[in-house]
Coordinates of C-alpha atoms in Angstrom, one line a residue:
M1 CA 0.0 -0.1 0.2
E2 CA 2.8 2.6 0.9
D3 CA 4.7 1.6 -2.3
V4 CA 1.6 2.5 -4.4
L5 CA 1.0 5.9 -2.1
E6 CA 4.7 6.9 -2.8
V7 CA 4.3 6.6 -6.5
Y8 CA 1.2 8.9 -6.4
K9 CA 3.3 11.3 -4.8
R10 CA 5.3 11.8 -7.8
P11 CA 5.0 15.0 -9.9
Y12 CA 3.7 14.7 -13.6
S13 CA 6.5 13.7 -15.7
E14 CA 6.6 13.3 -19.6
A15 CA 9.8 11.4 -19.4
N16 CA 8.2 9.0 -16.6
P17 CA 4.4 9.1 -16.7
V18 CA 2.4 7.4 -14.2
V19 CA -0.3 5.3 -15.5
C20 CA -2.8 3.1 -13.6
M21 CA -4.3 -0.1 -15.4
D22 CA -7.3 -2.3 -14.4
E23 CA -9.5 -4.7 -16.4
S24 CA -13.3 -6.0 -16.3
S25 CA -15.8 -7.5 -18.3
K26 CA -18.8 -6.7 -19.9
Q27 CA -21.8 -9.3 -20.8
L28 CA -22.9 -9.0 -24.2
I29 CA -27.0 -8.8 -24.1
E30 CA -29.3 -8.7 -27.2
E31 CA -32.9 -7.7 -26.9
T32 CA -35.3 -10.4 -28.2
R33 CA -38.0 -7.9 -28.5
M34 CA -37.7 -4.3 -29.4
P35 CA -38.2 -2.1 -26.3
E36 CA -41.3 0.2 -26.4
P37 CA -40.2 3.7 -26.9
V38 CA -40.5 6.5 -24.3
K39 CA -44.2 8.0 -24.2
P40 CA -45.3 11.5 -22.7
G41 CA -45.1 10.5 -18.8
Q42 CA -44.0 7.2 -19.2
P43 CA -40.4 5.7 -19.4
Q44 CA -39.1 3.4 -21.9
K45 CA -40.4 -0.4 -21.6
V46 CA -37.9 -3.4 -21.8
D47 CA -38.8 -6.9 -22.0
Y48 CA -37.2 -9.1 -19.3
E49 CA -36.2 -11.6 -21.8
Y50 CA -32.9 -11.4 -23.7
Q51 CA -30.1 -13.2 -25.6
R52 CA -26.7 -13.6 -24.2
N53 CA -23.9 -13.0 -26.8
G54 CA -20.8 -14.0 -24.8
V55 CA -18.6 -11.5 -23.0
A56 CA -16.2 -8.6 -23.9
H57 CA -13.1 -8.0 -21.8
L58 CA -11.9 -4.3 -21.4
F59 CA -8.5 -3.1 -20.3
M60 CA -8.5 0.3 -18.8
F61 CA -5.4 2.5 -18.8
F62 CA -5.4 5.9 -17.2
A63 CA -2.9 8.3 -16.5
P64 CA -4.3 10.4 -13.4
L65 CA -2.2 13.6 -13.5
S66 CA -2.8 14.4 -17.4
G67 CA -6.3 13.0 -17.4
W68 CA -5.6 10.6 -20.3
R69 CA -7.4 7.3 -20.7
H70 CA -7.5 4.5 -23.2
V71 CA -9.7 1.3 -23.2
E72 CA -8.9 -1.7 -25.2
V73 CA -11.7 -4.2 -26.0
T74 CA -10.7 -7.7 -26.2
D75 CA -12.2 -11.3 -26.5
H76 CA -10.0 -12.8 -23.8
H77 CA -8.3 -11.6 -20.6
A78 CA -5.3 -14.0 -20.3
K79 CA -1.7 -13.3 -20.2
I80 CA -1.2 -12.9 -23.9
D81 CA -3.6 -10.2 -24.2
W82 CA -2.3 -8.3 -21.3
A83 CA 1.1 -8.6 -22.9
H84 CA -0.1 -6.9 -25.9
C85 CA -1.9 -4.1 -24.3
M86 CA 1.5 -3.6 -22.5
K87 CA 3.3 -3.4 -26.0
D88 CA 0.6 -0.8 -27.2
L89 CA 1.2 1.2 -24.1
V90 CA 4.9 1.4 -24.7
D91 CA 5.1 1.9 -28.2
V92 CA 1.9 3.6 -29.3
H93 CA 0.7 5.6 -26.3
F94 CA 4.0 6.5 -24.9
P95 CA 6.5 6.0 -27.3
H96 CA 8.8 8.9 -26.2
A97 CA 8.8 8.1 -22.4
E98 CA 12.1 6.9 -20.9
K99 CA 10.2 4.7 -18.4
I100 CA 6.4 4.0 -17.8
T101 CA 5.3 3.5 -14.2
V102 CA 2.4 1.3 -14.0
V103 CA 0.3 0.7 -11.1
M104 CA -2.1 -2.2 -11.5
D105 CA -3.7 -5.2 -9.4
N106 CA -1.8 -8.0 -8.4
L107 CA -2.9 -10.5 -10.7
N108 CA -1.1 -13.7 -11.8
T109 CA -1.3 -12.5 -15.4
H110 CA 0.3 -9.1 -14.7
R111 CA 3.8 -10.2 -14.5
A112 CA 7.0 -10.0 -16.7
A113 CA 6.5 -13.8 -17.3
S114 CA 3.6 -12.9 -19.4
L115 CA 5.7 -10.9 -21.8
Y116 CA 8.0 -13.6 -22.4
A117 CA 5.0 -15.9 -23.1
A118 CA 3.7 -13.5 -25.9
F119 CA 7.0 -12.3 -27.2
P120 CA 10.6 -13.5 -28.1
P121 CA 13.2 -12.7 -25.3
Q122 CA 14.7 -9.7 -26.7
E123 CA 11.3 -8.1 -27.3
A124 CA 10.1 -8.8 -23.9
R125 CA 13.3 -7.5 -22.3
R126 CA 13.0 -4.4 -24.5
L127 CA 9.4 -3.9 -23.4
L128 CA 10.4 -4.4 -19.5
S129 CA 13.2 -2.0 -19.9
R130 CA 10.6 0.7 -20.5
L131 CA 8.2 -0.3 -17.7
E132 CA 8.2 -0.1 -13.8
L133 CA 5.6 -2.4 -12.4
H134 CA 3.9 -1.6 -8.9
Y135 CA 0.8 -3.7 -7.5
T136 CA -1.7 -3.0 -5.1
P137 CA -2.0 -5.1 -2.1
K138 CA -4.4 -8.0 -1.7
H139 CA -7.8 -6.5 -1.0
G140 CA -6.6 -3.2 -1.8
S141 CA -7.9 -2.4 -5.3
W142 CA -9.3 0.9 -4.1
L143 CA -5.8 2.1 -4.4
N144 CA -5.9 1.7 -8.4
M145 CA -7.0 4.8 -9.9
A146 CA -8.1 3.1 -13.1
E147 CA -11.0 1.1 -11.0
M148 CA -12.5 4.8 -10.6
E149 CA -12.6 5.2 -14.5
F150 CA -14.1 1.8 -14.8
S151 CA -17.0 3.2 -12.6
V152 CA -17.4 6.2 -14.7
L153 CA -17.2 4.2 -17.8
M154 CA -20.0 1.9 -16.6
R155 CA -22.4 4.7 -15.3
Q156 CA -21.8 6.8 -18.5
C157 CA -21.6 4.5 -21.2
L158 CA -22.1 0.6 -20.4
D159 CA -25.1 0.8 -18.1
R160 CA -27.3 -1.0 -20.5
R161 CA -27.6 -3.8 -22.9
I162 CA -25.3 -4.1 -25.6
P163 CA -25.4 -6.8 -28.1
D164 CA -21.8 -7.5 -29.7
K165 CA -18.2 -6.4 -29.2
D166 CA -18.0 -4.1 -32.3
T167 CA -20.8 -1.9 -30.6
I168 CA -19.0 -1.8 -27.3
K169 CA -15.7 -0.6 -29.2
R170 CA -17.9 2.3 -30.8
E171 CA -19.5 3.2 -27.9
V172 CA -16.3 3.2 -25.7
A173 CA -14.1 4.9 -28.2
A174 CA -16.5 7.9 -28.2
W175 CA -16.6 8.2 -24.4
E176 CA -12.9 7.9 -24.4
A177 CA -12.5 10.5 -27.0
T178 CA -15.1 12.9 -25.3
R179 CA -13.6 12.0 -21.4
N180 CA -9.9 12.9 -23.0
M181 CA -11.1 15.9 -24.6
K182 CA -12.1 17.2 -21.1
S183 CA -9.0 16.1 -19.5
S184 CA -10.3 15.2 -16.4
P185 CA -7.5 14.3 -14.0
V186 CA -7.4 13.1 -10.4
N187 CA -6.1 15.1 -7.4
W188 CA -5.0 12.3 -5.3
R189 CA -4.8 13.1 -1.6
F190 CA -4.7 10.0 0.5
T191 CA -1.0 9.8 1.8
V192 CA 1.3 7.3 3.7
Q193 CA 1.0 9.5 6.7
D194 CA -3.0 9.4 6.3
A195 CA -2.8 5.5 6.0
R196 CA -0.9 5.2 9.4
V197 CA -3.6 6.9 11.1
K198 CA -6.7 5.9 9.3
L199 CA -5.6 2.4 8.6
K200 CA -3.5 1.7 11.6
K201 CA -5.1 -1.7 12.4
L202 CA -3.6 -3.0 9.1
Y203 CA -0.1 -2.6 10.4
P204 CA 1.7 -5.2 12.6
V205 CA 1.9 -4.4 16.4
I206 CA 5.4 -4.3 17.7
L207 CA 5.7 -5.5 21.1
N208 CA 8.5 -4.1 23.3

């Protein structure tokens, strides 16, 4: 926890940006009967019956100090998918950064080994040389600011039935472009000193 909080104290740097990463999924649901449109004084009426069309997986990347975010929509969320998203982070989104500091949940797919599983050793090593990986503790995903962005995405864009992955890609891309245009950064104020007071019970007790 303190490691992540120390990362969040760093000032903005184009050479060493801080990027939070998280992943989630969205069930693809298609209407079997068209909803009845809104009428004066009445809400839209949606039939309870629907058809499941699988699941789309989403990788969220969020730079809290610059207010930039990107969502990648994939068919799976295996280590290979994570590795390719990290390659895009390095080569597409931050090609000029000397080192990218990445904060993410402590999942078994979020490991250097995943890069070696996806790419030749020299390519995996090249990517790792541009990455500085930090992990939130178990039960501490609230420390990951990308989780906050997912909450916004779900409320503003995905809180409804969406039938297929192509539709999700279009909707997410539109949301991403609009939100990036507004450049909504995060002013993180919870510090290590705050944690030692407010979360004192999480620290070990040292007996004299």
